[in-house]
PDB file of C-alpha atoms in Angstrom:
ATOM      1  CA  MET B 831       0.000   0.000   0.000  1.00  0.00           C
ATOM      2  CA  SER B 832       1.422   3.384  -0.951  1.00  0.00           C
ATOM      3  CA  LEU B 833       1.615   6.473   1.210  1.00  0.00           C
ATOM      4  CA  SER B 834      -0.978   8.303  -0.933  1.00  0.00           C
ATOM      5  CA  GLU B 835      -3.401   5.379  -0.614  1.00  0.00           C
ATOM      6  CA  LEU B 836      -2.910   5.387   3.137  1.00  0.00           C
ATOM      7  CA  GLU B 837      -3.539   9.136   3.253  1.00  0.00           C
ATOM      8  CA  THR B 838      -6.752   8.760   1.257  1.00  0.00           C
ATOM      9  CA  LEU B 839      -7.906   5.963   3.536  1.00  0.00           C
ATOM     10  CA  ARG B 840      -6.984   8.029   6.606  1.00  0.00           C
ATOM     11  CA  ARG B 841      -9.047  10.991   5.351  1.00  0.00           C
ATOM     12  CA  LEU B 842     -12.014   8.701   4.758  1.00  0.00           C
ATOM     13  CA  ARG B 843     -11.692   7.191   8.226  1.00  0.00           C
ATOM     14  CA  LYS B 844     -11.296  10.668   9.745  1.00  0.00           C
ATOM     15  CA  HIS B 845     -14.479  11.755   7.990  1.00  0.00           C
ATOM     16  CA  ARG B 846     -16.234   8.687   9.427  1.00  0.00           C
ATOM     17  CA  ALA B 847     -14.872   9.500  12.892  1.00  0.00           C
ATOM     18  CA  ASP B 848     -16.092  13.102  12.624  1.00  0.00           C
ATOM     19  CA  ARG B 849     -19.541  11.884  11.629  1.00  0.00           C
ATOM     20  CA  ALA B 850     -19.559   9.475  14.577  1.00  0.00           C
ATOM     21  CA  GLU B 851     -18.556  12.296  16.947  1.00  0.00           C
ATOM     22  CA  ARG B 852     -21.407  14.465  15.670  1.00  0.00           C
ATOM     23  CA  ALA B 853     -23.832  11.571  16.184  1.00  0.00           C
ATOM     24  CA  LEU B 854     -22.506  11.110  19.711  1.00  0.00           C
ATOM     25  CA  GLY B 855     -22.950  14.812  20.450  1.00  0.00           C
ATOM     26  CA  GLU B 856     -26.538  14.676  19.230  1.00  0.00           C
ATOM     27  CA  ALA B 857     -27.217  11.541  21.281  1.00  0.00           C
ATOM     28  CA  LYS B 858     -25.853  13.241  24.406  1.00  0.00           C
ATOM     29  CA  ARG B 859     -27.990  16.321  23.696  1.00  0.00           C
ATOM     30  CA  GLN B 860     -31.071  14.103  23.431  1.00  0.00           C
ATOM     31  CA  GLN B 861     -30.053  12.351  26.644  1.00  0.00           C
ATOM     32  CA  ARG B 862     -29.895  15.694  28.475  1.00  0.00           C
ATOM     33  CA  ALA B 863     -33.285  16.687  27.047  1.00  0.00           C
ATOM     34  CA  LEU B 864     -34.775  13.393  28.244  1.00  0.00           C
ATOM     35  CA  GLN B 865     -33.296  13.967  31.696  1.00  0.00           C
ATOM     36  CA  LEU B 866     -35.057  17.338  31.845  1.00  0.00           C
ATOM     37  CA  GLN B 867     -38.316  15.708  30.776  1.00  0.00           C
ATOM     38  CA  VAL B 868     -37.923  13.073  33.505  1.00  0.00           C
ATOM     39  CA  GLU B 869     -37.285  15.737  36.132  1.00  0.00           C
ATOM     40  CA  GLN B 870     -40.334  17.718  34.993  1.00  0.00           C
ATOM     41  CA  ALA B 871     -42.496  14.584  34.963  1.00  0.00           C
ATOM     42  CA  GLN B 872     -41.348  13.751  38.502  1.00  0.00           C
ATOM     43  CA  GLN B 873     -42.299  17.242  39.660  1.00  0.00           C
ATOM     44  CA  VAL B 874     -45.694  16.981  37.974  1.00  0.00           C
ATOM     45  CA  LEU B 875     -46.259  13.571  39.578  1.00  0.00           C
ATOM     46  CA  GLU B 876     -45.327  14.878  43.029  1.00  0.00           C
ATOM     47  CA  HIS B 877     -47.696  17.812  42.545  1.00  0.00           C
ATOM     48  CA  THR B 878     -50.484  15.506  41.342  1.00  0.00           C
ATOM     49  CA  ARG B 879     -49.994  13.179  44.317  1.00  0.00           C
ATOM     50  CA  LEU B 880     -50.101  16.129  46.706  1.00  0.00           C
ATOM     51  CA  GLN B 881     -53.271  17.410  45.059  1.00  0.00           C
ATOM     52  CA  GLU B 882     -54.840  13.967  45.262  1.00  0.00           C
ATOM     53  CA  THR B 883     -54.055  13.741  48.959  1.00  0.00           C
ATOM     54  CA  GLN B 884     -55.306  17.252  49.720  1.00  0.00           C
ATOM     55  CA  GLN B 885     -58.497  16.959  47.695  1.00  0.00           C
ATOM     56  CA  GLY B 886     -59.185  13.504  49.131  1.00  0.00           C
ATOM     57  CA  ALA B 887     -58.812  14.925  52.636  1.00  0.00           C
ATOM     58  CA  GLN B 888     -61.118  17.822  51.729  1.00  0.00           C
ATOM     59  CA  LEU B 889     -63.775  15.443  50.454  1.00  0.00           C
ATOM     60  CA  LEU B 890     -63.493  13.360  53.602  1.00  0.00           C
ATOM     61  CA  SER B 891     -63.707  16.334  55.941  1.00  0.00           C
ATOM     62  CA  LYS B 892     -66.673  17.730  53.983  1.00  0.00           C
ATOM     63  CA  HIS B 893     -68.688  14.547  54.411  1.00  0.00           C
ATOM     64  CA  GLN B 894     -67.326  13.171  57.668  1.00  0.00           C
ATOM     65  CA  GLY B 895     -69.942  12.849  60.359  1.00  0.00           C
ATOM     66  CA  HIS B 896     -72.791  13.572  57.947  1.00  0.00           C
ATOM     67  CA  VAL B 897     -75.378  11.329  56.489  1.00  0.00           C
ATOM     68  CA  ILE B 898     -75.080  11.573  52.731  1.00  0.00           C
ATOM     69  CA  SER B 899     -77.299  10.455  49.920  1.00  0.00           C
ATOM     70  CA  PHE B 900     -76.445   7.706  47.511  1.00  0.00           C
ATOM     71  CA  GLN B 901     -75.983  10.304  44.757  1.00  0.00           C
ATOM     72  CA  GLN B 902     -73.512  12.273  46.919  1.00  0.00           C
ATOM     73  CA  LEU B 903     -71.654   9.058  47.676  1.00  0.00           C
ATOM     74  CA  LYS B 904     -71.440   8.240  43.971  1.00  0.00           C
ATOM     75  CA  SER B 905     -70.187  11.759  43.246  1.00  0.00           C
ATOM     76  CA  TRP B 906     -67.549  11.442  45.980  1.00  0.00           C
ATOM     77  CA  ASN B 907     -66.429   8.080  44.597  1.00  0.00           C
ATOM     78  CA  THR B 908     -66.262   9.458  41.039  1.00  0.00           C
ATOM     79  CA  ARG B 909     -64.160  12.410  42.205  1.00  0.00           C
ATOM     80  CA  GLU B 910     -61.710  10.159  44.067  1.00  0.00           C
ATOM     81  CA  ARG B 911     -61.383   7.839  41.073  1.00  0.00           C
ATOM     82  CA  SER B 912     -60.690  10.848  38.865  1.00  0.00           C
ATOM     83  CA  LEU B 913     -57.941  12.021  41.225  1.00  0.00           C
ATOM     84  CA  CYS B 914     -56.446   8.523  41.296  1.00  0.00           C
ATOM     85  CA  ALA B 915     -56.594   8.244  37.494  1.00  0.00           C
ATOM     86  CA  SER B 916     -54.580  11.450  37.117  1.00  0.00           C
ATOM     87  CA  THR B 917     -51.893  10.079  39.389  1.00  0.00           C
ATOM     88  CA  LEU B 918     -51.810   6.764  37.535  1.00  0.00           C
ATOM     89  CA  ARG B 919     -51.547   8.583  34.202  1.00  0.00           C
ATOM     90  CA  GLU B 920     -48.608  10.666  35.468  1.00  0.00           C
ATOM     91  CA  GLU B 921     -46.893   7.534  36.818  1.00  0.00           C
ATOM     92  CA  ALA B 922     -47.278   5.799  33.451  1.00  0.00           C
ATOM     93  CA  GLN B 923     -45.786   8.792  31.643  1.00  0.00           C
ATOM     94  CA  LEU B 924     -42.840   8.802  34.031  1.00  0.00           C
ATOM     95  CA  ARG B 925     -42.271   5.073  33.517  1.00  0.00           C
ATOM     96  CA  ALA B 926     -42.327   5.587  29.746  1.00  0.00           C
ATOM     97  CA  LEU B 927     -39.766   8.375  30.046  1.00  0.00           C
ATOM     98  CA  HIS B 928     -37.545   6.163  32.192  1.00  0.00           C
ATOM     99  CA  GLY B 929     -37.741   3.500  29.478  1.00  0.00           C
ATOM    100  CA  GLN B 930     -36.756   6.038  26.827  1.00  0.00           C
ATOM    101  CA  GLN B 931     -33.936   7.204  29.057  1.00  0.00           C
ATOM    102  CA  GLU B 932     -32.579   3.658  29.382  1.00  0.00           C
ATOM    103  CA  GLN B 933     -32.694   3.240  25.610  1.00  0.00           C
ATOM    104  CA  GLN B 934     -30.882   6.549  25.157  1.00  0.00           C
ATOM    105  CA  VAL B 935     -28.140   5.502  27.594  1.00  0.00           C
ATOM    106  CA  THR B 936     -27.626   2.360  25.517  1.00  0.00           C
ATOM    107  CA  TYR B 937     -27.541   4.433  22.332  1.00  0.00           C
ATOM    108  CA  VAL B 938     -25.005   6.893  23.797  1.00  0.00           C
ATOM    109  CA  ASP B 939     -22.784   4.010  24.929  1.00  0.00           C
ATOM    110  CA  SER B 940     -22.949   2.492  21.471  1.00  0.00           C
ATOM    111  CA  ALA B 941     -22.174   5.842  19.821  1.00  0.00           C
ATOM    112  CA  GLN B 942     -19.217   6.342  22.170  1.00  0.00           C
ATOM    113  CA  LYS B 943     -17.845   2.927  21.255  1.00  0.00           C
ATOM    114  CA  GLN B 944     -18.254   3.762  17.575  1.00  0.00           C
ATOM    115  CA  VAL B 945     -16.324   7.018  18.031  1.00  0.00           C
ATOM    116  CA  ASN B 946     -13.554   5.241  19.907  1.00  0.00           C
ATOM    117  CA  GLN B 947     -13.309   2.574  17.206  1.00  0.00           C
ATOM    118  CA  CYS B 948     -13.173   5.156  14.404  1.00  0.00           C
ATOM    119  CA  LEU B 949     -10.500   7.176  16.182  1.00  0.00           C
ATOM    120  CA  ARG B 950      -8.425   4.035  16.751  1.00  0.00           C
ATOM    121  CA  GLU B 951      -8.627   3.239  13.049  1.00  0.00           C
ATOM    122  CA  VAL B 952      -7.440   6.742  12.148  1.00  0.00           C
ATOM    123  CA  GLU B 953      -4.629   6.472  14.675  1.00  0.00           C
ATOM    124  CA  LYS B 954      -3.518   3.120  13.268  1.00  0.00           C
ATOM    125  CA  LEU B 955      -3.377   4.561   9.760  1.00  0.00           C
ATOM    126  CA  LEU B 956      -1.347   7.530  10.993  1.00  0.00           C
ATOM    127  CA  GLU B 957       1.112   5.203  12.657  1.00  0.00           C
ATOM    128  CA  LEU B 958       1.321   3.052   9.545  1.00  0.00           C
ATOM    129  CA  SER B 959       2.016   6.186   7.466  1.00  0.00           C
ATOM    130  CA  ARG B 960       4.804   7.166   9.856  1.00  0.00           C
ATOM    131  CA  LEU B 961       6.328   3.729   9.603  1.00  0.00           C
ATOM    132  CA  LEU B 962       6.187   3.843   5.809  1.00  0.00           C
ATOM    133  CA  VAL B 963       7.895   7.245   5.767  1.00  0.00           C
ATOM    134  CA  GLN B 964      10.621   5.960   8.099  1.00  0.00           C
ATOM    135  CA  GLU B 965      11.060   2.871   5.991  1.00  0.00           C
ATOM    136  CA  GLN B 966      11.429   4.939   2.839  1.00  0.00           C
ATOM    137  CA  THR B 967      14.198   7.093   4.342  1.00  0.00           C
TER     138      THR B 967
END
């Protein structure tokens, strides 16, 4: 293999390494964005849980010690189920975000390995070029 062929191959590998580094940067940016979404979802869930607890306590204190009609009891039950459903919905969204986050971690690890591999290939070609130059002198 000639020095010019090695240089051409090195430039191609360097281009591939640059592309891999850009992909890694984008993957890390997406990972940070997902982390922010997870943090926001956790805050929303905490707020929803607090609301559920407070509104449940309000409903209880409103009706405690009173005789209530069947219709009022149904309304109370419907309201509590609605509060619970909101919490369950927020928990499901948070679980989904955690799943996406795990996938993104795997993707970032894979992209990092790809970058490392590409850079090693470029480095090997540089070293081979150096050896060829030394051999020729």
